[in-house]
């Protein structure tokens, strides 16, 4: 949503946004929360809970790669492929879900993806062979694909512009806690002598219950002007002025593909952000996928302690994301992103060299979690600012394609690198990719501006 537009909130209330002024440096987070519309809390809270599950699904298996390797008798590179399959299907379904959110109904996209993701997780918990685990990972990827295309336009159309960074902070907090859950829950179940399948099954059952609850909530409590697409703004809507189905809806998939290409060409800034997201995601997923393995084999930590370090990094990130959102609103998105990517590169480089002790290594993992989370709200705010009018869902789908391509590429690539060149080389490569993101961010800001 852009300045000067009017958005309706649940209950028939409405507000109009004007060119947003940065909040006073003296305004506290508590003061900002008090002036947030009640219905904004409903939407942002529900979507943040969805992001919690979305991120939990993404890190089901990195905490227990050694356990899975023994049970399915496969190597680290093969498990990297299993992780990448989820990222690949996630990538493939981003634009279809973005089209559904931008042209039909955001709540349908959210509900459908929530159900599919939960079903995939339950399938993974019951997988009898490695091949079935791959199938379940593919289904999880399809389910996760619908979250971001629905989440971001829902937040954008329900939140005043001058609170957008803080809204994305709460949203990012949900995702960070979601990342932190599987290492504690699943590794805890395994450490207690039970099967990993129990922990994964619990997450799937919670996800299915949420899918039912959020579908009801958006149908009963959220105004249609928030869940429906901004048809009056979107060029090429499927509906004609008389309410009939337009020529685009009657067209072939080739015509739809051409329409997507036109949308991409009209948003070069979003494409640049997608490339940046690919680079930062490759670095992030390379670190996340194998940091537990590195802590075990490189620093001598037990499985439970290594997973506690991973969980701790996400919890630190859950706090840091609020700092990132606040800084994005008070300063701007660009400097926050640059500082985040540069800090991550330096910290991962020190971690990779192995010159510190186990306790210091854990501290580095925690700091990486905080440093990388600071960039999340800033990137979301910049994506919202560079999105073409009426195509917020598709724009975030495009940037999420970059994220998920990184998720698809990083696990098999760095898994292979670990097996062939060693842990140090792999994690130095992770650090180098993060520093590359700094250069890309500087170029992006110079070309398209800041937010």
Tab-separated table of C-alpha atoms in Angstrom:
chain	number	residue	atom	x	y	z
A	1	UNK	CA	0.000	0.000	0.000
A	2	UNK	CA	1.286	3.440	-0.887
A	3	UNK	CA	0.949	6.872	0.688
A	4	UNK	CA	-2.402	8.486	0.066
A	5	UNK	CA	-4.307	5.201	-0.208
A	6	UNK	CA	-7.159	4.243	2.075
A	7	UNK	CA	-7.295	0.806	3.685
A	8	UNK	CA	-10.268	-0.655	5.508
A	9	UNK	CA	-9.783	-2.544	8.727
A	10	UNK	CA	-11.890	-5.297	10.214
A	11	UNK	CA	-15.041	-3.887	11.747
A	12	UNK	CA	-15.517	-1.284	9.021
A	13	UNK	CA	-12.914	1.173	10.279
A	14	UNK	CA	-10.516	2.762	7.856
A	15	UNK	CA	-7.436	4.897	7.784
A	16	UNK	CA	-5.718	6.859	5.035
A	17	UNK	CA	-1.955	6.900	4.745
A	18	UNK	CA	-0.038	10.048	3.872
A	19	UNK	CA	3.612	10.456	3.037
A	20	UNK	CA	5.131	8.827	6.077
A	21	UNK	CA	7.357	10.797	8.372
A	22	UNK	CA	9.950	8.934	10.308
A	23	UNK	CA	8.835	8.464	13.922
A	24	UNK	CA	10.554	10.687	16.462
A	25	UNK	CA	13.794	9.310	17.784
A	26	UNK	CA	12.336	9.612	21.276
A	27	UNK	CA	9.259	7.495	20.554
A	28	UNK	CA	9.467	4.157	22.344
A	29	UNK	CA	8.364	0.807	20.986
A	30	UNK	CA	5.668	0.761	23.675
A	31	UNK	CA	4.304	4.121	22.531
A	32	UNK	CA	4.219	2.887	18.945
A	33	UNK	CA	2.335	-0.223	20.056
A	34	UNK	CA	-0.272	1.860	21.875
A	35	UNK	CA	-1.132	3.863	18.787
A	36	UNK	CA	-1.344	0.807	16.511
A	37	UNK	CA	-4.949	0.099	15.360
A	38	UNK	CA	-6.464	-2.912	17.100
A	39	UNK	CA	-7.301	-4.650	13.849
A	40	UNK	CA	-3.725	-4.299	12.687
A	41	UNK	CA	-2.741	-6.428	15.671
A	42	UNK	CA	-5.207	-9.135	14.580
A	43	UNK	CA	-3.764	-9.413	11.078
A	44	UNK	CA	-0.104	-9.001	11.997
A	45	UNK	CA	-0.455	-11.392	14.947
A	46	UNK	CA	-2.126	-14.126	12.893
A	47	UNK	CA	0.345	-13.763	10.053
A	48	UNK	CA	3.277	-13.811	12.494
A	49	UNK	CA	1.981	-17.103	13.899
A	50	UNK	CA	1.877	-18.426	10.352
A	51	UNK	CA	5.466	-17.310	9.866
A	52	UNK	CA	6.401	-19.177	13.046
A	53	UNK	CA	5.203	-22.446	11.520
A	54	UNK	CA	6.543	-21.561	8.099
A	55	UNK	CA	10.059	-21.201	9.483
A	56	UNK	CA	9.777	-24.246	11.731
A	57	UNK	CA	9.042	-26.335	8.630
A	58	UNK	CA	12.194	-25.015	6.963
A	59	UNK	CA	14.579	-26.306	9.653
A	60	UNK	CA	13.079	-29.639	10.638
A	61	UNK	CA	16.129	-31.669	9.657
A	62	UNK	CA	19.375	-29.636	9.997
A	63	UNK	CA	19.423	-30.339	13.777
A	64	UNK	CA	19.405	-34.122	13.217
A	65	UNK	CA	21.346	-34.689	9.994
A	66	UNK	CA	23.609	-37.227	11.704
A	67	UNK	CA	20.580	-39.164	12.978
A	68	UNK	CA	18.917	-39.158	9.557
A	69	UNK	CA	22.154	-40.239	7.895
A	70	UNK	CA	22.249	-43.322	10.097
A	71	UNK	CA	18.560	-44.198	9.790
A	72	UNK	CA	18.320	-43.840	6.006
A	73	UNK	CA	21.960	-44.880	5.326
A	74	UNK	CA	22.752	-41.861	3.144
A	75	UNK	CA	25.575	-39.317	3.185
A	76	UNK	CA	25.635	-35.625	3.978
A	77	UNK	CA	25.462	-34.639	0.305
A	78	UNK	CA	22.310	-36.748	-0.214
A	79	UNK	CA	20.676	-35.152	2.805
A	80	UNK	CA	21.648	-31.795	1.338
A	81	UNK	CA	19.656	-32.768	-1.746
A	82	UNK	CA	16.685	-33.600	0.497
A	83	UNK	CA	16.907	-30.143	2.034
A	84	UNK	CA	17.233	-28.622	-1.418
A	85	UNK	CA	14.132	-30.398	-2.758
A	86	UNK	CA	11.993	-28.405	-0.353
A	87	UNK	CA	13.590	-25.191	-1.545
A	88	UNK	CA	13.105	-26.172	-5.197
A	89	UNK	CA	9.351	-26.812	-4.941
A	90	UNK	CA	9.011	-23.738	-2.766
A	91	UNK	CA	10.634	-21.712	-5.525
A	92	UNK	CA	8.492	-23.246	-8.280
A	93	UNK	CA	5.206	-22.350	-6.579
A	94	UNK	CA	6.025	-18.793	-5.484
A	95	UNK	CA	4.563	-17.057	-8.539
A	96	UNK	CA	1.400	-19.212	-8.715
A	97	UNK	CA	0.656	-18.373	-5.083
A	98	UNK	CA	1.581	-14.748	-5.726
A	99	UNK	CA	-0.912	-14.709	-8.607
A	100	UNK	CA	-3.574	-16.242	-6.350
A	101	UNK	CA	-2.942	-13.632	-3.645
A	102	UNK	CA	-2.829	-10.645	-6.002
A	103	UNK	CA	-5.698	-11.617	-8.313
A	104	UNK	CA	-8.141	-13.680	-6.233
A	105	UNK	CA	-7.906	-13.958	-2.442
A	106	UNK	CA	-5.035	-13.753	0.020
A	107	UNK	CA	-6.805	-15.790	2.696
A	108	UNK	CA	-7.250	-18.692	0.248
A	109	UNK	CA	-3.529	-18.617	-0.504
A	110	UNK	CA	-2.749	-18.580	3.224
A	111	UNK	CA	-5.199	-21.351	4.139
A	112	UNK	CA	-4.216	-23.657	1.275
A	113	UNK	CA	-0.506	-23.288	1.918
A	114	UNK	CA	-1.001	-23.841	5.660
A	115	UNK	CA	-2.819	-27.131	5.065
A	116	UNK	CA	-0.310	-28.403	2.501
A	117	UNK	CA	2.661	-27.549	4.691
A	118	UNK	CA	1.225	-29.398	7.683
A	119	UNK	CA	0.337	-32.446	5.577
A	120	UNK	CA	3.885	-32.536	4.218
A	121	UNK	CA	5.384	-32.404	7.719
A	122	UNK	CA	3.151	-35.248	8.886
A	123	UNK	CA	4.209	-37.193	5.794
A	124	UNK	CA	7.869	-36.631	6.651
A	125	UNK	CA	7.258	-37.923	10.168
A	126	UNK	CA	5.839	-41.149	8.706
A	127	UNK	CA	8.318	-41.554	5.813
A	128	UNK	CA	9.465	-45.217	5.674
A	129	UNK	CA	12.317	-44.639	3.203
A	130	UNK	CA	14.593	-41.859	2.020
A	131	UNK	CA	12.606	-41.631	-1.218
A	132	UNK	CA	9.388	-40.963	0.691
A	133	UNK	CA	11.222	-38.359	2.743
A	134	UNK	CA	12.047	-36.591	-0.529
A	135	UNK	CA	8.370	-36.660	-1.519
A	136	UNK	CA	7.338	-35.235	1.855
A	137	UNK	CA	9.953	-32.502	1.552
A	138	UNK	CA	8.535	-31.584	-1.857
A	139	UNK	CA	5.022	-31.259	-0.391
A	140	UNK	CA	6.338	-29.132	2.480
A	141	UNK	CA	7.978	-26.869	-0.084
A	142	UNK	CA	4.699	-26.359	-1.937
A	143	UNK	CA	2.971	-25.533	1.341
A	144	UNK	CA	5.623	-23.082	2.476
A	145	UNK	CA	5.516	-21.381	-0.949
A	146	UNK	CA	2.148	-19.756	-0.301
A	147	UNK	CA	3.035	-18.044	2.942
A	148	UNK	CA	5.062	-15.025	1.839
A	149	UNK	CA	2.843	-14.077	-1.143
A	150	UNK	CA	-0.096	-13.953	1.279
A	151	UNK	CA	1.696	-12.590	4.352
A	152	UNK	CA	3.233	-9.436	2.958
A	153	UNK	CA	0.204	-7.881	1.222
A	154	UNK	CA	-1.908	-8.678	4.299
A	155	UNK	CA	0.569	-6.799	6.490
A	156	UNK	CA	0.973	-4.001	3.951
A	157	UNK	CA	-2.770	-3.331	3.621
A	158	UNK	CA	-3.517	-3.504	7.345
A	159	UNK	CA	-0.642	-1.435	8.743
A	160	UNK	CA	-0.030	2.350	8.700
A	161	UNK	CA	3.093	3.242	6.728
A	162	UNK	CA	4.993	4.749	9.665
A	163	UNK	CA	4.595	1.504	11.627
A	164	UNK	CA	5.556	-0.822	8.786
A	165	UNK	CA	9.064	-1.545	10.036
A	166	UNK	CA	7.783	-2.454	13.492
A	167	UNK	CA	5.052	-4.664	11.998
A	168	UNK	CA	7.688	-6.522	10.019
A	169	UNK	CA	9.697	-6.819	13.243
A	170	UNK	CA	6.864	-8.673	14.968
A	171	UNK	CA	6.489	-10.794	11.869
A	172	UNK	CA	10.215	-11.518	11.850
A	173	UNK	CA	10.074	-12.353	15.555
A	174	UNK	CA	7.544	-15.084	14.804
A	175	UNK	CA	9.837	-16.485	12.138
A	176	UNK	CA	12.880	-16.412	14.407
A	177	UNK	CA	11.078	-18.298	17.173
A	178	UNK	CA	9.887	-20.761	14.534
A	179	UNK	CA	13.480	-21.358	13.486
A	180	UNK	CA	14.413	-21.884	17.142
A	181	UNK	CA	11.767	-24.527	17.858
A	182	UNK	CA	12.909	-27.646	15.917
A	183	UNK	CA	16.472	-27.709	17.296
A	184	UNK	CA	15.109	-27.761	20.845
A	185	UNK	CA	12.041	-29.935	20.317
A	186	UNK	CA	13.305	-32.560	17.878
A	187	UNK	CA	16.834	-32.799	19.266
A	188	UNK	CA	15.352	-32.937	22.770
A	189	UNK	CA	13.108	-35.827	21.775
A	190	UNK	CA	16.076	-37.665	20.249
A	191	UNK	CA	18.294	-36.993	23.274
A	192	UNK	CA	15.568	-38.415	25.520
A	193	UNK	CA	15.730	-41.692	23.611
A	194	UNK	CA	12.623	-41.298	21.467
A	195	UNK	CA	12.299	-41.225	17.699
A	196	UNK	CA	12.773	-37.987	15.785
A	197	UNK	CA	9.447	-38.798	14.133
A	198	UNK	CA	7.585	-37.853	17.320
A	199	UNK	CA	9.012	-34.342	17.367
A	200	UNK	CA	8.329	-33.787	13.663
A	201	UNK	CA	4.810	-35.191	14.065
A	202	UNK	CA	4.029	-32.785	16.904
A	203	UNK	CA	5.023	-29.818	14.735
A	204	UNK	CA	2.857	-31.131	11.896
A	205	UNK	CA	-0.166	-31.594	14.165
A	206	UNK	CA	0.165	-28.051	15.524
A	207	UNK	CA	0.447	-26.775	11.970
A	208	UNK	CA	-2.737	-28.528	10.883
A	209	UNK	CA	-4.667	-27.127	13.850
A	210	UNK	CA	-3.387	-23.646	13.010
A	211	UNK	CA	-4.446	-24.023	9.367
A	212	UNK	CA	-8.044	-24.611	10.436
A	213	UNK	CA	-7.980	-21.774	12.974
A	214	UNK	CA	-6.456	-19.123	10.699
A	215	UNK	CA	-8.830	-19.959	7.853
A	216	UNK	CA	-11.781	-19.352	10.177
A	217	UNK	CA	-10.219	-16.184	11.622
A	218	UNK	CA	-9.706	-14.490	8.278
A	219	UNK	CA	-13.142	-15.516	7.052
A	220	UNK	CA	-14.909	-14.255	10.184
A	221	UNK	CA	-12.845	-11.352	11.541
A	222	UNK	CA	-10.832	-9.690	8.764
A	223	UNK	CA	-12.385	-7.242	6.321
A	224	UNK	CA	-12.574	-8.290	2.669
A	225	UNK	CA	-10.726	-5.147	1.608
A	226	UNK	CA	-7.640	-6.558	3.315
A	227	UNK	CA	-7.919	-10.183	2.187
A	228	UNK	CA	-9.039	-9.357	-1.361
A	229	UNK	CA	-6.554	-8.067	-3.948
A	230	UNK	CA	-6.313	-4.380	-4.813
A	231	UNK	CA	-8.167	-4.835	-8.092
A	232	UNK	CA	-8.573	-1.136	-8.757
A	233	UNK	CA	-4.799	-0.751	-8.673
A	234	UNK	CA	-3.687	-3.894	-10.416
A	235	UNK	CA	-3.083	-3.632	-14.118
A	236	UNK	CA	-4.328	-6.691	-15.932
A	237	UNK	CA	-6.857	-7.860	-13.377
A	238	UNK	CA	-8.693	-11.006	-14.348
A	239	UNK	CA	-12.034	-9.242	-13.941
A	240	UNK	CA	-13.448	-6.812	-16.499
A	241	UNK	CA	-15.260	-3.597	-15.562
A	242	UNK	CA	-18.650	-5.284	-15.871
A	243	UNK	CA	-17.635	-7.974	-13.393
A	244	UNK	CA	-17.226	-10.710	-16.001
A	245	UNK	CA	-14.133	-12.817	-16.317
A	246	UNK	CA	-11.630	-10.895	-18.392
A	247	UNK	CA	-9.639	-11.965	-21.383
A	248	UNK	CA	-6.594	-12.674	-19.244
A	249	UNK	CA	-8.465	-15.311	-17.249
A	250	UNK	CA	-9.684	-16.848	-20.518
A	251	UNK	CA	-6.185	-16.824	-21.932
A	252	UNK	CA	-3.744	-19.667	-22.028
A	253	UNK	CA	-0.967	-20.358	-19.572
A	254	UNK	CA	1.352	-18.863	-22.176
A	255	UNK	CA	-0.531	-15.577	-21.881
A	256	UNK	CA	-0.246	-15.732	-18.106
A	257	UNK	CA	3.473	-16.392	-18.391
A	258	UNK	CA	3.798	-13.333	-20.610
A	259	UNK	CA	1.873	-11.314	-18.048
A	260	UNK	CA	4.316	-12.440	-15.357
A	261	UNK	CA	7.221	-11.379	-17.555
A	262	UNK	CA	5.633	-7.957	-18.018
A	263	UNK	CA	5.266	-7.641	-14.242
A	264	UNK	CA	8.913	-8.577	-13.799
A	265	UNK	CA	10.070	-6.089	-16.418
A	266	UNK	CA	8.046	-3.348	-14.717
A	267	UNK	CA	9.804	-3.942	-11.391
A	268	UNK	CA	13.599	-3.929	-11.906
A	269	UNK	CA	14.122	-2.932	-8.282
A	270	UNK	CA	12.251	-6.011	-7.110
A	271	UNK	CA	14.337	-8.177	-9.446
A	272	UNK	CA	17.488	-6.674	-7.955
A	273	UNK	CA	16.188	-7.445	-4.468
A	274	UNK	CA	15.480	-11.019	-5.574
A	275	UNK	CA	19.107	-11.380	-6.665
A	276	UNK	CA	20.243	-9.966	-3.333
A	277	UNK	CA	17.887	-12.361	-1.543
A	278	UNK	CA	19.422	-15.273	-3.469
A	279	UNK	CA	22.910	-14.307	-2.323
A	280	UNK	CA	22.014	-13.690	1.323
A	281	UNK	CA	19.870	-16.832	1.446
A	282	UNK	CA	22.698	-18.949	0.053
A	283	UNK	CA	24.943	-17.667	2.814
A	284	UNK	CA	22.277	-18.039	5.493
A	285	UNK	CA	21.189	-21.545	4.557
A	286	UNK	CA	24.764	-22.696	4.136
A	287	UNK	CA	25.416	-21.634	7.716
A	288	UNK	CA	22.139	-22.945	9.158
A	289	UNK	CA	22.245	-26.332	7.426
A	290	UNK	CA	25.686	-27.354	8.682
A	291	UNK	CA	26.532	-25.288	11.749
A	292	UNK	CA	25.437	-28.131	14.045
A	293	UNK	CA	27.696	-30.533	12.143
A	294	UNK	CA	30.595	-28.044	12.382
A	295	UNK	CA	30.074	-27.542	16.116
A	296	UNK	CA	30.046	-31.314	16.635
A	297	UNK	CA	32.952	-32.319	14.400
A	298	UNK	CA	35.007	-29.126	14.448
A	299	UNK	CA	34.565	-27.906	18.018
A	300	UNK	CA	33.741	-31.159	19.823
A	301	UNK	CA	30.270	-30.219	21.103
A	302	UNK	CA	27.604	-32.852	21.734
A	303	UNK	CA	24.473	-32.974	19.569
A	304	UNK	CA	22.312	-31.449	22.296
A	305	UNK	CA	24.738	-28.593	23.005
A	306	UNK	CA	25.247	-27.860	19.318
A	307	UNK	CA	21.488	-27.647	18.843
A	308	UNK	CA	21.158	-25.394	21.870
A	309	UNK	CA	23.648	-23.057	20.205
A	310	UNK	CA	21.554	-23.074	17.017
A	311	UNK	CA	18.401	-22.411	19.015
A	312	UNK	CA	20.166	-19.631	20.882
A	313	UNK	CA	21.137	-17.979	17.611
A	314	UNK	CA	17.500	-17.861	16.566
A	315	UNK	CA	16.391	-16.522	19.940
A	316	UNK	CA	18.995	-13.767	19.739
A	317	UNK	CA	17.704	-13.118	16.240
A	318	UNK	CA	14.151	-12.926	17.548
A	319	UNK	CA	15.193	-9.985	19.723
A	320	UNK	CA	17.481	-8.430	17.121
A	321	UNK	CA	14.702	-8.320	14.537
A	322	UNK	CA	12.941	-5.672	16.645
A	323	UNK	CA	16.128	-3.631	16.635
A	324	UNK	CA	16.278	-3.978	12.863
A	325	UNK	CA	12.690	-2.857	12.406
A	326	UNK	CA	13.119	0.101	14.727
A	327	UNK	CA	16.302	1.196	12.962
A	328	UNK	CA	14.617	0.794	9.566
A	329	UNK	CA	11.856	3.178	10.635
A	330	UNK	CA	14.169	5.662	12.361
A	331	UNK	CA	16.988	5.714	9.791
A	332	UNK	CA	16.372	3.805	6.549
A	333	UNK	CA	16.584	0.272	5.215
A	334	UNK	CA	19.864	0.446	3.300
A	335	UNK	CA	22.409	1.127	6.063
A	336	UNK	CA	20.786	-1.539	8.247
A	337	UNK	CA	21.145	-4.146	5.499
A	338	UNK	CA	24.761	-3.249	4.752
A	339	UNK	CA	25.759	-3.415	8.423
A	340	UNK	CA	23.992	-6.760	8.822
A	341	UNK	CA	25.589	-8.494	5.833
A	342	UNK	CA	29.081	-7.177	6.595
A	343	UNK	CA	28.910	-8.275	10.226
A	344	UNK	CA	27.691	-11.756	9.290
A	345	UNK	CA	30.550	-12.167	6.817
A	346	UNK	CA	33.180	-11.267	9.399
A	347	UNK	CA	31.684	-13.436	12.162
A	348	UNK	CA	31.286	-16.515	9.955
A	349	UNK	CA	34.842	-16.059	8.685
A	350	UNK	CA	36.225	-16.125	12.229
A	351	UNK	CA	34.055	-19.151	13.036
A	352	UNK	CA	35.317	-20.984	9.943
A	353	UNK	CA	38.994	-20.484	10.788
A	354	UNK	CA	38.584	-22.541	13.959
A	355	UNK	CA	41.043	-20.416	15.917
A	356	UNK	CA	38.720	-19.928	18.909
A	357	UNK	CA	37.604	-22.330	21.601
A	358	UNK	CA	34.219	-24.095	21.823
A	359	UNK	CA	32.685	-21.455	24.096
A	360	UNK	CA	33.764	-18.624	21.807
A	361	UNK	CA	32.450	-20.585	18.823
A	362	UNK	CA	29.025	-20.762	20.461
A	363	UNK	CA	29.191	-17.015	21.090
A	364	UNK	CA	29.947	-16.453	17.403
A	365	UNK	CA	26.925	-18.545	16.414
A	366	UNK	CA	24.723	-16.439	18.693
A	367	UNK	CA	26.094	-13.209	17.234
A	368	UNK	CA	25.526	-14.433	13.680
A	369	UNK	CA	21.894	-15.087	14.576
A	370	UNK	CA	21.459	-11.536	15.794
A	371	UNK	CA	23.383	-9.849	12.990
A	372	UNK	CA	21.529	-11.540	10.151
A	373	UNK	CA	18.077	-10.990	11.668
A	374	UNK	CA	18.547	-7.223	11.763
A	375	UNK	CA	18.315	-7.096	7.964
A	376	UNK	CA	14.924	-8.837	7.700
A	377	UNK	CA	12.535	-5.922	8.368
A	378	UNK	CA	14.735	-3.594	6.315
A	379	UNK	CA	14.585	-5.829	3.251
A	380	UNK	CA	10.827	-6.272	3.649
A	381	UNK	CA	10.324	-2.522	3.899
A	382	UNK	CA	12.485	-1.893	0.834
A	383	UNK	CA	10.593	-4.550	-1.141
A	384	UNK	CA	7.290	-2.940	-0.203
A	385	UNK	CA	8.590	0.458	-1.330
A	386	UNK	CA	9.831	-0.841	-4.696
A	387	UNK	CA	6.739	-2.961	-5.454
A	388	UNK	CA	4.533	-1.843	-8.379
A	389	UNK	CA	1.089	-0.657	-7.332
A	390	UNK	CA	-1.319	-3.554	-6.840
A	391	UNK	CA	1.375	-6.234	-7.104
A	392	UNK	CA	2.706	-6.455	-3.558
A	393	UNK	CA	2.040	-10.192	-3.283
A	394	UNK	CA	3.760	-10.963	-6.565
A	395	UNK	CA	6.690	-8.703	-5.662
A	396	UNK	CA	7.271	-10.503	-2.390
A	397	UNK	CA	6.835	-13.801	-4.217
A	398	UNK	CA	9.632	-12.739	-6.576
A	399	UNK	CA	11.988	-11.857	-3.728
A	400	UNK	CA	11.030	-15.074	-1.950
A	401	UNK	CA	12.016	-16.960	-5.104
A	402	UNK	CA	15.493	-15.603	-4.490
A	403	UNK	CA	15.368	-16.757	-0.873
A	404	UNK	CA	14.140	-20.221	-1.800
A	405	UNK	CA	16.621	-20.630	-4.638
A	406	UNK	CA	19.280	-20.070	-2.011
A	407	UNK	CA	17.555	-22.679	0.128
A	408	UNK	CA	17.577	-25.091	-2.815
A	409	UNK	CA	21.192	-24.459	-3.817
A	410	UNK	CA	23.021	-24.013	-0.507
A	411	UNK	CA	22.443	-27.384	1.253
A	412	UNK	CA	23.617	-29.656	-1.594
A	413	UNK	CA	26.379	-27.251	-2.680
A	414	UNK	CA	27.892	-26.721	0.764
A	415	UNK	CA	27.270	-30.361	1.715
A	416	UNK	CA	29.319	-31.423	-1.298
A	417	UNK	CA	31.960	-28.818	-0.449
A	418	UNK	CA	32.239	-30.130	3.110
A	419	UNK	CA	32.718	-33.700	1.867
A	420	UNK	CA	35.312	-32.716	-0.764
A	421	UNK	CA	37.152	-29.653	0.578
A	422	UNK	CA	36.374	-29.734	4.281
A	423	UNK	CA	34.384	-27.729	6.812
A	424	UNK	CA	36.728	-24.736	6.911
A	425	UNK	CA	36.613	-24.167	3.153
A	426	UNK	CA	32.834	-24.498	3.103
A	427	UNK	CA	32.264	-21.962	5.870
A	428	UNK	CA	34.824	-19.531	4.461
A	429	UNK	CA	32.784	-19.705	1.267
A	430	UNK	CA	29.669	-18.898	3.304
A	431	UNK	CA	31.443	-15.826	4.701
A	432	UNK	CA	32.523	-14.746	1.231
A	433	UNK	CA	28.971	-14.964	-0.100
A	434	UNK	CA	27.756	-12.748	2.742
A	435	UNK	CA	30.391	-10.116	1.935
A	436	UNK	CA	29.318	-10.262	-1.715
A	437	UNK	CA	25.852	-9.251	-0.495
A	438	UNK	CA	27.342	-6.012	0.848
A	439	UNK	CA	28.544	-5.027	-2.621
A	440	UNK	CA	25.197	-5.925	-4.188
A	441	UNK	CA	23.329	-3.852	-1.608
A	442	UNK	CA	25.470	-0.789	-2.265
A	443	UNK	CA	24.805	-1.098	-5.986
A	444	UNK	CA	21.074	-1.648	-5.479
A	445	UNK	CA	20.717	1.432	-3.298
A	446	UNK	CA	22.692	3.557	-5.742
A	447	UNK	CA	20.436	2.472	-8.605
A	448	UNK	CA	16.971	2.334	-7.018
A	449	UNK	CA	17.192	4.366	-3.820
A	450	UNK	CA	16.429	3.613	-0.192
A	451	UNK	CA	13.256	3.325	1.891
